[in-house]
C-alpha positions as a Markdown table, in Angstrom:
| # | Residue | x | y | z |
|---|---|---|---|---|
| 1 | Met | -41.6 | -64.0 | -11.2 |
| 2 | Pro | -39.8 | -61.9 | -8.6 |
| 3 | Phe | -41.9 | -58.8 | -9.4 |
| 4 | Pro | -45.6 | -57.9 | -9.1 |
| 5 | Ala | -47.3 | -59.1 | -12.2 |
| 6 | Tyr | -50.9 | -59.6 | -13.4 |
| 7 | Val | -52.7 | -60.3 | -16.6 |
| 8 | Glu | -55.6 | -58.1 | -17.7 |
| 9 | Gly | -58.1 | -58.2 | -20.5 |
| 10 | Arg | -59.1 | -55.5 | -22.9 |
| 11 | Tyr | -61.7 | -54.0 | -20.5 |
| 12 | Phe | -59.0 | -53.9 | -17.7 |
| 13 | Asp | -60.4 | -57.0 | -15.9 |
| 14 | Val | -57.8 | -58.7 | -13.8 |
| 15 | Leu | -57.6 | -62.3 | -15.2 |
| 16 | Ala | -54.7 | -63.5 | -13.0 |
| 17 | Ala | -52.2 | -61.9 | -10.5 |
| 18 | Asn | -49.2 | -63.2 | -8.5 |
| 19 | Ala | -49.1 | -62.8 | -4.7 |
| 20 | Leu | -46.7 | -59.8 | -4.9 |
| 21 | Ala | -49.1 | -57.9 | -7.2 |
| 22 | Thr | -51.9 | -58.5 | -4.6 |
| 23 | Ala | -49.5 | -57.3 | -1.8 |
| 24 | Val | -49.0 | -54.1 | -3.8 |
| 25 | Ser | -52.7 | -53.6 | -4.2 |
| 26 | Pro | -55.3 | -56.0 | -2.7 |
| 27 | Arg | -57.6 | -55.2 | -5.6 |
| 28 | Leu | -55.1 | -56.9 | -8.1 |
| 29 | Val | -56.9 | -60.2 | -7.9 |
| 30 | Ala | -58.7 | -62.2 | -10.6 |
| 31 | Gly | -62.3 | -60.9 | -11.1 |
| 32 | Arg | -61.6 | -57.3 | -10.3 |
| 33 | Asn | -61.8 | -54.5 | -12.8 |
| 34 | Arg | -59.0 | -52.0 | -12.6 |
| 35 | Leu | -61.0 | -49.2 | -14.2 |
| 36 | Arg | -63.9 | -49.6 | -11.8 |
| 37 | Asp | -61.5 | -49.7 | -8.8 |
| 38 | Met | -59.8 | -46.6 | -10.0 |
| 39 | Phe | -62.9 | -44.5 | -10.0 |
| 40 | Leu | -65.1 | -46.2 | -7.4 |
| 41 | Asp | -62.8 | -47.6 | -4.7 |
| 42 | Pro | -61.5 | -45.0 | -2.1 |
| 43 | Ala | -58.8 | -47.5 | -1.0 |
| 44 | Glu | -57.4 | -47.7 | -4.5 |
| 45 | Gln | -57.4 | -43.9 | -4.8 |
| 46 | Ala | -55.6 | -43.6 | -1.5 |
| 47 | Leu | -52.8 | -45.9 | -2.8 |
| 48 | Leu | -52.1 | -43.5 | -5.7 |
| 49 | Pro | -50.9 | -40.0 | -4.5 |
| 50 | Arg | -51.9 | -38.4 | -7.9 |
| 51 | Trp | -54.8 | -40.7 | -8.6 |
| 52 | Glu | -56.6 | -38.2 | -10.8 |
| 53 | Asp | -53.6 | -38.1 | -13.2 |
| 54 | Gly | -53.5 | -41.9 | -13.2 |
| 55 | Ala | -57.2 | -42.0 | -13.8 |
| 56 | Ala | -56.9 | -39.8 | -16.9 |
| 57 | Gly | -54.1 | -42.1 | -18.3 |
| 58 | Met | -56.2 | -45.1 | -17.6 |
| 59 | Val | -59.3 | -43.8 | -19.4 |
| 60 | Ala | -57.1 | -42.9 | -22.5 |
| 61 | Gly | -55.6 | -46.4 | -22.3 |
| 62 | Phe | -59.0 | -47.9 | -22.1 |
| 63 | Arg | -60.1 | -46.1 | -25.2 |
| 64 | Lys | -57.0 | -47.5 | -27.0 |
| 65 | Ser | -57.6 | -51.0 | -25.7 |
| 66 | Val | -61.3 | -51.1 | -26.9 |
| 67 | Gly | -60.6 | -49.4 | -30.2 |
| 68 | Thr | -63.6 | -49.3 | -32.5 |
| 69 | Asp | -65.5 | -52.1 | -30.8 |
| 70 | Thr | -67.8 | -49.7 | -29.0 |
| 71 | Asp | -71.0 | -51.7 | -29.6 |
| 72 | Asp | -69.8 | -54.6 | -27.4 |
| 73 | Pro | -72.3 | -55.0 | -24.5 |
| 74 | Arg | -69.5 | -55.3 | -21.9 |
| 75 | Phe | -68.0 | -52.0 | -23.1 |
| 76 | Ile | -71.5 | -50.3 | -23.0 |
| 77 | Glu | -72.2 | -51.6 | -19.5 |
| 78 | Leu | -68.8 | -50.5 | -18.1 |
| 79 | Val | -68.8 | -47.0 | -19.6 |
| 80 | Gly | -72.5 | -46.5 | -18.6 |
| 81 | Glu | -71.9 | -47.6 | -15.0 |
| 82 | Leu | -68.8 | -45.4 | -14.6 |
| 83 | Ser | -70.3 | -42.4 | -16.3 |
| 84 | Leu | -73.2 | -42.4 | -13.9 |
| 85 | Ala | -71.2 | -43.2 | -10.8 |
| 86 | Ser | -68.2 | -41.0 | -11.3 |
| 87 | Pro | -68.3 | -37.4 | -12.5 |
| 88 | Leu | -64.5 | -37.5 | -13.1 |
| 89 | Phe | -64.9 | -40.5 | -15.4 |
| 90 | Ala | -67.6 | -38.8 | -17.3 |
| 91 | Arg | -65.4 | -35.7 | -17.8 |
| 92 | Leu | -62.4 | -37.7 | -18.8 |
| 93 | Trp | -64.5 | -39.9 | -21.2 |
| 94 | Ala | -65.9 | -36.8 | -22.9 |
| 95 | Arg | -62.3 | -35.7 | -23.7 |
| 96 | His | -61.8 | -38.7 | -26.1 |
| 97 | Asp | -58.1 | -39.0 | -25.3 |
| 98 | Val | -56.4 | -42.1 | -26.6 |
| 99 | Asn | -53.0 | -43.2 | -25.4 |
| 100 | Thr | -51.0 | -46.2 | -24.1 |
| 101 | Cys | -49.5 | -46.6 | -20.7 |
| 102 | Ala | -46.5 | -48.8 | -21.6 |
| 103 | Gly | -43.4 | -48.1 | -19.6 |
| 104 | Thr | -45.1 | -45.6 | -17.4 |
| 105 | Pro | -43.6 | -45.2 | -13.9 |
| 106 | Lys | -46.1 | -45.7 | -11.1 |
| 107 | Asn | -45.9 | -43.9 | -7.7 |
| 108 | Leu | -47.7 | -45.6 | -4.9 |
| 109 | Asp | -48.3 | -44.7 | -1.2 |
| 110 | His | -48.4 | -48.2 | 0.2 |
| 111 | Pro | -49.9 | -48.4 | 3.7 |
| 112 | Gln | -47.3 | -50.9 | 4.9 |
| 113 | Val | -44.0 | -49.8 | 3.3 |
| 114 | Gly | -44.7 | -46.2 | 2.3 |
| 115 | Glu | -43.7 | -44.5 | -1.0 |
| 116 | Leu | -42.9 | -46.9 | -3.9 |
| 117 | Trp | -41.8 | -46.0 | -7.4 |
| 118 | Leu | -42.3 | -48.9 | -9.8 |
| 119 | Asn | -41.8 | -49.0 | -13.5 |
| 120 | Arg | -44.7 | -50.6 | -15.3 |
| 121 | Glu | -44.2 | -52.7 | -18.5 |
| 122 | Arg | -47.2 | -53.9 | -20.5 |
| 123 | Leu | -46.6 | -56.9 | -22.8 |
| 124 | Ser | -49.1 | -58.2 | -25.3 |
| 125 | Leu | -49.6 | -62.0 | -25.1 |
| 126 | Asp | -49.3 | -63.9 | -28.3 |
| 127 | Gly | -52.2 | -66.2 | -28.9 |
| 128 | Ala | -54.4 | -64.3 | -26.4 |
| 129 | Pro | -55.8 | -61.2 | -28.3 |
| 130 | Gly | -56.7 | -58.4 | -25.9 |
| 131 | Gln | -54.7 | -59.8 | -23.0 |
| 132 | Thr | -51.7 | -58.0 | -21.5 |
| 133 | Leu | -49.1 | -59.1 | -19.0 |
| 134 | Val | -48.3 | -56.1 | -16.7 |
| 135 | Val | -45.1 | -56.3 | -14.7 |
| 136 | Met | -44.1 | -53.7 | -12.2 |
| 137 | His | -40.4 | -53.4 | -11.1 |
| 138 | Pro | -38.3 | -50.9 | -9.2 |
| 139 | Asp | -35.0 | -49.6 | -10.3 |
| 140 | Ala | -32.2 | -51.7 | -8.9 |
| 141 | Gly | -30.6 | -50.5 | -5.7 |
| 142 | Thr | -33.2 | -48.0 | -4.8 |
| 143 | Gly | -35.3 | -47.6 | -1.7 |
| 144 | Ser | -38.3 | -48.8 | -3.7 |
| 145 | Ala | -36.4 | -52.1 | -4.4 |
| 146 | Glu | -35.7 | -52.5 | -0.7 |
| 147 | Lys | -39.3 | -51.8 | 0.1 |
| 148 | Leu | -40.6 | -54.2 | -2.5 |
| 149 | Ser | -38.4 | -56.9 | -1.1 |
| 150 | Leu | -39.7 | -56.1 | 2.4 |
| 151 | Leu | -43.3 | -56.3 | 1.1 |
| 152 | Ala | -42.6 | -59.7 | -0.6 |
| 153 | Ser | -41.3 | -61.0 | 2.8 |
| 154 | Leu | -44.4 | -60.0 | 4.8 |
């Protein structure tokens, strides 16, 4: 795939990622949790110029992803950990927002190539309930397309 892409589970665990996704964010590797990184990793926060807005959207998307399965031990552990470690997560969680992030543009301040605007598409995977393929792509012919090509060549 010529664009950054990764597969995530219902708790926003990264299950697989291509090399370009990892070049966009070194935390997009199998075994990482995007929700935990958003709230607890300063390097991830620095990558997102308006990270608090992104965090709010991610919490709302997490609620949507989990649905009514709130007695699952993995869910309880993750929400408990983040509620204790991040006052922002605790505030956002208390709002009870539910939303999806499909097709949402993502603005990044990449340390190697500067500002990137990438469209984010989220695609459900047939035969793999709770798993989503996320593909990020720039608009053709833009500075972001050029920068992503440069990042791919590094």
